[in-house]
Coordinates of C-alpha atoms and ligand atoms in Angstrom, one line a residue:
X1 CA 14.7 -9.0 -43.4
X2 CA 17.7 -10.9 -42.0
X3 CA 18.4 -14.2 -42.7
X4 CA 19.6 -15.9 -39.5
X5 CA 21.6 -19.2 -39.1
X6 CA 20.9 -20.8 -35.7
X7 CA 23.4 -22.8 -34.2
X8 CA 21.9 -25.1 -31.4
X9 CA 18.6 -24.9 -32.4
X10 CA 17.5 -28.4 -30.5
X11 CA 18.6 -25.8 -27.3
X12 CA 18.0 -23.9 -24.7
X13 CA 19.5 -20.7 -26.4
X14 CA 17.9 -22.5 -29.6
X15 CA 14.1 -22.8 -28.5
X16 CA 14.4 -19.2 -26.7
X17 CA 16.3 -17.6 -30.4
X18 CA 13.3 -19.5 -32.5
X19 CA 10.7 -17.8 -30.8
X20 CA 12.3 -14.5 -30.7
X21 CA 12.3 -15.1 -34.7
X22 CA 8.3 -16.1 -34.1
X23 CA 7.3 -12.9 -32.5
X24 CA 9.6 -11.2 -35.4
X25 CA 8.6 -12.7 -39.0
X26 CA 8.7 -9.0 -40.5
X27 CA 12.2 -8.7 -40.1
X28 CA 14.5 -12.2 -39.1
X29 CA 13.7 -15.5 -40.9
X30 CA 15.4 -19.4 -40.3
X31 CA 17.6 -19.4 -43.2
X32 CA 19.4 -22.7 -42.1
X33 CA 19.4 -24.8 -38.4
X34 CA 22.1 -27.1 -37.2
X35 CA 22.8 -29.1 -34.1
X36 CA 24.3 -32.1 -32.6
X37 CA 22.0 -35.0 -33.0
X38 CA 18.4 -34.2 -31.9
X39 CA 16.6 -35.7 -34.9
X40 CA 13.1 -35.3 -33.0
X41 CA 12.9 -32.0 -32.0
X42 CA 15.1 -30.9 -36.4
X43 CA 12.4 -32.6 -37.4
X44 CA 9.9 -30.3 -35.9
X45 CA 12.0 -27.4 -36.4
X46 CA 11.9 -28.4 -40.3
X47 CA 8.1 -28.8 -39.9
X48 CA 7.4 -24.9 -39.2
X49 CA 10.1 -23.7 -41.4
X50 CA 10.0 -25.5 -44.7
X51 CA 12.8 -23.6 -46.0
X52 CA 15.3 -24.5 -43.6
X53 CA 19.0 -25.8 -44.5
X54 CA 19.8 -28.1 -41.3
X55 CA 23.1 -29.8 -40.5
X56 CA 23.5 -31.9 -37.2
X57 CA 26.8 -33.1 -36.2
X58 CA 26.9 -36.4 -35.7
X59 CA 26.5 -38.3 -39.6
X60 CA 24.4 -40.7 -38.6
X61 CA 21.4 -38.4 -37.2
X62 CA 22.1 -36.4 -40.8
X63 CA 21.2 -39.2 -42.5
X64 CA 18.1 -40.3 -40.3
X65 CA 17.1 -36.6 -40.8
X66 CA 17.6 -36.5 -44.4
X67 CA 15.6 -40.1 -44.3
X68 CA 12.5 -38.5 -42.0
X69 CA 12.4 -35.0 -43.8
X70 CA 13.9 -36.0 -47.9
X71 CA 16.2 -32.6 -47.6
X72 CA 19.8 -32.7 -48.2
X73 CA 21.2 -32.7 -44.6
X74 CA 24.8 -31.3 -44.3
X75 CA 26.4 -33.3 -41.5
X76 CA 30.2 -32.8 -39.8
X77 CA 31.7 -29.3 -38.7
X78 CA 31.9 -29.1 -42.5
X79 CA 28.4 -28.8 -42.5
X80 CA 27.7 -26.2 -40.0
X81 CA 30.7 -24.1 -41.4
X82 CA 28.4 -24.2 -44.5
X83 CA 25.5 -23.0 -43.0
X84 CA 27.3 -20.5 -41.2
X85 CA 29.2 -18.7 -44.5
X86 CA 25.5 -18.3 -46.2
X87 CA 23.2 -16.2 -43.8
X88 CA 23.1 -12.5 -42.5
X89 CA 23.2 -13.0 -38.4
X90 CA 24.8 -16.3 -37.1
X91 CA 23.5 -16.9 -34.2
X92 CA 26.3 -19.5 -32.2
X93 CA 23.7 -21.2 -29.3
X94 CA 26.3 -23.8 -29.7
X95 CA 27.4 -25.9 -26.5
X96 CA 30.8 -26.4 -25.9
X97 CA 34.1 -25.4 -27.7
X98 CA 32.8 -26.8 -30.9
X99 CA 31.1 -23.3 -30.8
X100 CA 35.1 -21.7 -31.4
X101 CA 35.6 -22.5 -35.2
X102 CA 32.0 -21.7 -36.6
X103 CA 32.7 -18.5 -34.5
X104 CA 36.0 -17.6 -36.4
X105 CA 34.8 -18.3 -40.1
X106 CA 31.4 -15.8 -39.4
X107 CA 34.2 -13.1 -38.1
X108 CA 36.1 -14.4 -41.7
X109 CA 32.5 -14.2 -43.5
X110 CA 32.0 -10.7 -42.1
X111 CA 28.8 -11.6 -40.6
X112 CA 26.9 -10.0 -37.4
X113 CA 27.1 -12.3 -34.7
X114 CA 24.8 -12.8 -31.5
X115 CA 26.8 -14.8 -29.6
X116 CA 25.9 -17.5 -26.7
X117 CA 29.0 -19.7 -26.9
X118 CA 31.3 -18.0 -24.1
X119 CA 33.7 -21.2 -24.5
X120 CA 34.2 -19.6 -27.9
X121 CA 36.2 -16.3 -26.8
X122 CA 37.5 -18.5 -23.4
X123 CA 39.7 -20.4 -25.3
X124 CA 40.7 -17.9 -28.6
X125 CA 39.6 -14.8 -27.3
X126 CA 43.1 -13.5 -28.4
X127 CA 42.6 -15.5 -32.0
X128 CA 39.0 -14.2 -32.6
X129 CA 40.4 -10.7 -31.3
X130 CA 42.8 -11.0 -34.2
X131 CA 40.2 -12.4 -36.4
X132 CA 37.6 -9.3 -36.2
X133 CA 40.5 -6.9 -36.6
X134 CA 40.7 -8.3 -40.1
X135 CA 37.0 -8.6 -40.7
X136 CA 35.7 -5.2 -39.2
X137 CA 32.8 -5.7 -41.1
X138 CA 31.7 -9.0 -39.0
X139 CA 30.8 -7.8 -35.5
X140 CA 29.4 -9.7 -32.3
X141 CA 27.0 -8.5 -29.9
X142 CA 26.7 -11.2 -26.5
X143 CA 23.2 -12.5 -25.7
X144 CA 25.0 -13.9 -22.6
X145 CA 22.7 -12.0 -20.1
X146 CA 25.6 -10.5 -18.2
X147 CA 27.6 -9.2 -20.6
X148 CA 24.2 -8.1 -23.2
X149 CA 24.0 -6.5 -20.0
X150 CA 27.2 -4.5 -19.5
X151 CA 27.4 -3.8 -23.9
X152 CA 24.0 -2.1 -23.2
X153 CA 25.5 0.2 -20.1
X154 CA 29.1 0.5 -22.0
X155 CA 26.8 2.4 -25.3
X156 CA 29.7 1.9 -27.4
X157 CA 31.9 3.4 -25.0
X158 CA 35.9 2.5 -25.0
X159 CA 37.7 0.8 -22.4
X160 CA 39.4 3.7 -21.0
X161 CA 36.2 5.9 -19.5
X162 CA 35.4 2.7 -17.6
X163 CA 36.7 1.7 -13.8
X164 CA 35.3 -1.2 -13.2
X165 CA 32.9 -3.8 -14.4
X166 CA 30.7 -6.3 -12.0
X167 CA 29.4 -9.3 -13.1
X168 CA 26.6 -10.5 -10.9
X169 CA 25.9 -14.4 -10.3
X170 CA 23.1 -15.7 -9.0
X171 CA 25.1 -17.8 -7.2
X172 CA 23.6 -21.3 -7.8
X173 CA 21.6 -23.8 -5.4
X174 CA 25.1 -23.5 -3.0
X175 CA 25.1 -20.7 -2.1
X176 CA 23.9 -21.2 1.5
X177 CA 25.3 -24.8 2.0
X178 CA 27.9 -25.3 4.2
X179 CA 31.6 -26.3 3.3
X180 CA 31.1 -29.3 4.5
X181 CA 28.3 -30.3 3.0
X182 CA 30.0 -30.3 -1.0
X183 CA 31.4 -33.4 -0.6
X184 CA 27.7 -35.2 -0.6
X185 CA 26.3 -33.0 -3.8
X186 CA 24.4 -35.0 -5.9
X187 CA 23.7 -34.1 -9.6
X188 CA 20.1 -33.4 -8.9
X189 CA 21.0 -31.2 -6.1
X190 CA 23.7 -29.4 -8.6
X191 CA 20.8 -29.6 -11.7
X192 CA 18.4 -27.2 -9.4
X193 CA 19.4 -23.9 -10.5
X194 CA 17.7 -21.3 -8.4
X195 CA 16.1 -19.2 -11.5
X196 CA 17.3 -19.7 -15.0
X197 CA 16.6 -22.9 -16.5
X198 CA 19.3 -23.7 -19.2
X199 CA 21.2 -27.0 -20.9
X200 CA 22.4 -29.4 -18.2
X201 CA 26.5 -28.3 -18.7
X202 CA 25.8 -24.4 -17.7
X203 CA 23.6 -25.2 -15.1
X204 CA 26.5 -27.3 -13.8
X205 CA 29.0 -24.8 -14.4
X206 CA 26.4 -21.9 -12.3
X207 CA 26.6 -25.0 -9.8
X208 CA 30.7 -25.0 -9.3
X209 CA 30.4 -21.1 -10.2
X210 CA 32.8 -21.8 -13.2
X211 CA 30.4 -20.2 -15.2
X212 CA 31.1 -16.8 -13.4
X213 CA 35.0 -17.5 -14.0
X214 CA 34.3 -18.2 -17.5
X215 CA 32.3 -15.2 -17.7
X216 CA 34.4 -13.3 -16.3
X217 CA 37.2 -14.3 -19.3
X218 CA 34.5 -13.2 -21.4
X219 CA 34.1 -10.2 -20.6
X220 CA 37.9 -9.7 -20.6
X221 CA 38.1 -10.2 -24.3
X222 CA 34.4 -9.2 -25.2
X223 CA 35.9 -5.7 -23.2
X224 CA 39.1 -5.6 -23.1
X225 CA 39.0 -5.1 -19.6
X226 CA 41.9 -6.3 -16.9
X227 CA 40.8 -8.8 -15.3
X228 CA 41.7 -6.4 -12.3
X229 CA 38.5 -4.4 -12.8
X230 CA 36.2 -7.5 -13.7
X231 CA 34.9 -7.8 -10.1
X232 CA 31.9 -10.3 -9.4
X233 CA 28.4 -9.6 -7.1
X234 CA 26.8 -12.5 -6.6
X235 CA 23.0 -11.2 -6.1
X236 CA 20.7 -13.2 -5.4
X237 CA 17.7 -11.7 -6.8
X238 CA 19.2 -11.5 -10.0
X239 CA 17.3 -8.8 -11.1
X240 CA 20.9 -7.0 -12.0
X241 CA 21.6 -8.4 -14.7
X242 CA 25.5 -6.7 -13.7
X243 CA 26.6 -3.4 -14.1
X244 CA 29.5 -1.1 -15.4
X245 CA 31.3 1.6 -13.1
X246 CA 32.6 4.7 -15.5
X247 CA 35.6 6.9 -14.4
X248 CA 33.5 9.6 -13.4
X249 CA 31.3 8.1 -10.4
X250 CA 28.5 6.3 -12.7
X251 CA 27.7 3.6 -12.1
X252 CA 25.1 2.0 -14.9
X253 CA 23.0 -1.4 -15.0
X254 CA 20.9 -3.1 -16.7
X255 CA 17.8 -5.0 -15.0
X256 CA 15.6 -6.9 -16.7
X257 CA 13.4 -10.0 -15.9
X258 CA 15.2 -14.0 -16.3
X259 CA 14.1 -14.5 -19.7
X260 CA 16.7 -15.0 -22.3
X261 CA 14.7 -13.7 -24.9
X262 CA 16.0 -10.5 -23.7
X263 CA 19.3 -10.1 -24.6
X264 CA 18.7 -12.5 -27.8
X265 CA 16.1 -10.1 -28.9
X266 CA 18.5 -7.1 -28.1
X267 CA 22.3 -8.6 -29.6
X268 CA 20.1 -9.7 -32.8
X269 CA 18.2 -6.8 -33.1
X270 CA 21.0 -4.1 -32.1
X271 CA 21.4 -1.0 -33.1
X272 CA 17.7 -1.0 -32.8
X273 CA 15.2 -2.1 -30.2
X274 CA 12.2 -4.7 -31.1
X275 CA 10.0 -5.2 -28.9
X276 CA 9.0 -8.1 -26.7
X277 CA 6.2 -9.8 -24.8
X278 CA 7.9 -11.0 -21.8
X279 CA 7.8 -10.5 -17.9
X280 CA 7.9 -6.6 -17.1
X281 CA 9.7 -5.8 -13.7
X282 CA 7.6 -4.1 -11.7
X283 CA 9.5 -2.1 -9.5
X284 CA 6.9 -1.9 -6.5
X285 CA 7.4 -5.4 -6.0
X286 CA 11.3 -5.5 -4.9
X287 CA 12.1 -5.1 -1.6
X288 CA 15.7 -5.1 -1.8
X289 CA 18.4 -6.0 -3.9
X290 CA 21.9 -7.8 -2.3
X291 CA 25.3 -7.8 -3.5
X292 CA 27.7 -10.3 -2.1
X293 CA 31.6 -10.9 -2.4
X294 CA 31.3 -14.4 -4.0
X295 CA 33.2 -17.1 -1.2
X296 CA 36.1 -18.2 -3.3
X297 CA 37.0 -20.9 -0.9
X298 CA 33.6 -22.4 -1.5
X299 CA 33.6 -22.0 -5.6
X300 CA 37.2 -22.5 -6.0
X301 CA 36.3 -23.3 -9.8
X302 CA 35.7 -18.7 -9.8
X303 CA 39.7 -18.6 -8.6
X304 CA 41.3 -21.0 -11.1
X305 CA 39.4 -19.3 -14.2
X306 CA 41.1 -16.2 -12.6
X307 CA 44.4 -17.1 -12.4
X308 CA 44.1 -18.8 -15.9
X309 CA 42.7 -15.8 -17.2
X310 CA 45.3 -13.7 -15.7
X311 CA 48.0 -16.2 -17.2
X312 CA 47.3 -15.9 -20.4
X313 CA 48.1 -18.2 -23.4
X314 CA 46.4 -21.2 -23.2
X315 CA 45.8 -21.6 -19.4
X316 CA 42.3 -20.5 -20.5
X317 CA 41.4 -22.8 -23.6
X318 CA 43.1 -25.7 -21.2
X319 CA 40.8 -24.7 -18.1
X320 CA 37.6 -24.7 -20.7
X321 CA 38.3 -28.2 -22.3
X322 CA 38.9 -29.7 -19.2
X323 CA 35.8 -28.7 -17.3
X324 CA 33.8 -29.4 -20.5
X325 CA 34.8 -32.8 -19.8
X326 CA 34.5 -33.0 -15.5
X327 CA 31.3 -31.2 -16.3
X328 CA 29.7 -33.5 -18.9
X329 CA 31.5 -36.8 -16.6
X330 CA 29.6 -35.5 -13.4
X331 CA 26.7 -34.8 -15.6
X332 CA 27.3 -38.9 -16.0
X333 CA 27.6 -39.7 -12.6
X334 CA 31.3 -41.0 -13.5
X335 CA 32.8 -38.2 -10.8
X336 CA 31.7 -36.0 -7.6
X337 CA 31.2 -32.8 -7.9
X338 CA 34.5 -32.0 -6.1
X339 CA 36.1 -33.4 -8.8
X340 CA 35.4 -30.9 -11.0
X341 CA 37.9 -28.7 -9.1
X342 CA 40.3 -31.0 -8.4
X343 CA 41.0 -32.8 -12.2
X344 CA 41.0 -29.0 -13.5
X345 CA 43.7 -27.8 -11.2
X346 CA 45.5 -31.6 -12.4
X347 CA 45.0 -29.9 -15.6
X348 CA 46.3 -26.9 -15.2
X349 CA 49.4 -28.8 -14.0
X350 CA 49.7 -31.3 -16.2
X351 CA 49.7 -29.2 -19.8
X352 CA 52.9 -27.5 -20.4
X353 CA 52.2 -24.1 -22.3
X354 CA 52.8 -23.0 -25.8
X355 CA 55.2 -20.6 -27.0
X356 CA 55.0 -18.5 -29.3
X357 CA 51.8 -16.5 -31.4
X358 CA 48.3 -17.8 -30.7
X359 CA 46.7 -19.5 -33.6
X360 CA 43.8 -21.9 -33.7
X361 CA 45.3 -25.2 -34.7
X362 CA 47.7 -24.3 -31.6
X363 CA 44.3 -23.6 -29.4
X364 CA 42.7 -26.9 -31.0
X365 CA 46.6 -28.7 -29.9
X366 CA 46.2 -28.1 -26.2
X367 CA 41.9 -28.1 -26.2
X368 CA 42.1 -31.6 -27.7
X369 CA 45.2 -32.9 -24.8
X370 CA 43.6 -31.3 -22.0
X371 CA 40.5 -33.7 -23.0
X372 CA 42.5 -36.5 -22.9
X373 CA 44.3 -35.9 -19.5
X374 CA 41.3 -34.5 -18.0
X375 CA 39.3 -38.2 -19.4
X376 CA 41.8 -40.0 -17.8
X377 CA 41.3 -37.8 -15.1
X378 CA 37.7 -39.4 -15.1
X379 CA 38.8 -43.2 -15.5
X380 CA 41.1 -43.4 -13.2
X381 CA 38.3 -41.8 -10.1
X382 CA 36.2 -44.8 -12.1
X383 CA 38.9 -47.4 -11.5
X384 CA 39.1 -46.4 -8.2
X385 CA 35.4 -46.3 -7.0
Ligands
NDP1 P1 21.8 -26.7 -24.7 O1 22.5 -27.9 -24.2 O2 20.4 -26.8 -23.8 O3 22.2 -27.0 -26.0 C1 22.9 -27.2 -26.9 C2 22.8 -27.2 -28.2 O4 24.3 -27.1 -29.0 C3 22.0 -28.5 -28.6 O5 21.4 -27.9 -30.0 C4 22.9 -29.2 -29.3 O6 22.2 -30.6 -30.0 C5 24.2 -28.3 -29.7 N1 24.8 -29.1 -29.5 C6 26.1 -29.8 -28.2 N2 27.4 -30.0 -29.1 C7 27.1 -30.1 -30.7 C8 27.8 -30.1 -31.9 N3 29.3 -31.1 -31.6 N4 27.3 -29.5 -32.7 C9 26.3 -29.2 -33.0 N5 25.6 -29.3 -32.0 C10 26.2 -29.4 -30.7 O7 22.7 -25.3 -24.0 P2 22.0 -24.0 -23.7 O8 21.5 -23.5 -24.9 O9 21.8 -23.8 -22.0 O10 23.4 -23.3 -24.2 C11 24.1 -23.3 -25.3 C12 25.4 -22.1 -25.0 O11 24.6 -21.1 -24.5 C13 26.6 -22.2 -23.8 O12 27.3 -22.0 -24.5 C14 26.1 -21.7 -23.1 O13 27.1 -21.6 -21.8 C15 25.5 -20.3 -23.6 N6 24.5 -19.9 -22.7 C16 23.3 -20.5 -22.4 C17 22.1 -19.6 -21.5 C18 20.8 -20.8 -20.9 O14 20.0 -19.6 -20.9 N7 20.7 -21.6 -22.0 C19 22.7 -18.1 -21.0 C20 23.9 -17.8 -21.2 C21 24.8 -18.8 -22.0 P3 21.4 -31.5 -29.8 O15 20.0 -31.2 -28.3 O16 21.5 -32.4 -31.1 O17 22.8 -32.2 -28.6
MG2 MG1 25.4 -15.8 -17.8

């Protein structure tokens, strides 16, 4: 029996994880659940799992949940970190850079981590890898479907045996839109993802293809492969979740229905494979599998991410923080879709590189400077419109 700490319990990944736990009561129990401020959903979770410990980042919401449930409800980052230290397995389904500190804490406590929060690795990949070296009993298994696919294809093989990683992308809702129409993109258009139903921020990241950019950086740190050997392939059918090309000419792929419960269960149960009730792919129904090169002119966020990843240091932390502020500003309809890459470029040019050894304090400092700069960029646009 594995006691699970579920961070981001009220979100899309959180909901899928709860379903996986429901299907495997003999293997997983919900030790604790955390979210930002969704009191209603956390009350339901508490009813279903009366013994689960609870935390809400927002202090007022934590007090409200405490009143409703009569339970002790932890609050703030301290609350999240306390939950992480008391479990067997952490599933990090938080959205944004807030997920970084809990991942680091989980590593320091020697926990097994099923990681959906890609922002952790994008902003602090080097710090996370150093922490894993210092705490070899801790282990990260990727939940992100592409990385989980590659994790399965590699089956423990080292980077020296790999020639290229191919990360597949659905291409998002604007794959076939002409560039001239991009200035008219509305929030509704961008939230209309052709394949996956996910939280709003990752849905916007998918529309701008920043999600793929973040995933390239995530893959670099997870699998220790240089950026030159990580390629993106647009694959509209979203059946092949990613591929690994080995040096002997073999190309391994992982296929499956687009259902996040598959990679979630795989990451949680690893190295075992447990049964899952979900749709199976019917091979006779697949007419074709297409793969294209991404259009970097149309989707500048992808190039920006490659550049930031290759530049190293704190560049990816700047990119990640700026993107988070700008994607959220677009969700609030304060800025236009094309302002997202513009604002990221602006922040990358403005925020100076930090020299010397990388540590969490430095990353968090850069993260907050980039956020401030991105917020100023948003305010300026609001003033001018
Ligand atoms: P959602 O927006 O659906 O959920 C986000 C969760 O994080 C919610 O539970 C939210 O709580 C919580 N949260 C946000 N901010 C804080 C905070 N400051 N403190 C505590 N909790 C917080 O996101 P998704 O589930 O879609 O995505 C989660 C992560 O997984 C992201 O990093 C995403 O990139 C990654 N991912 C998601 C996939 C998907 O299919 N959804 C696929 C692959 C990766 P509240 O509800 O209270 O606001
Ligand atoms: Mg993904």
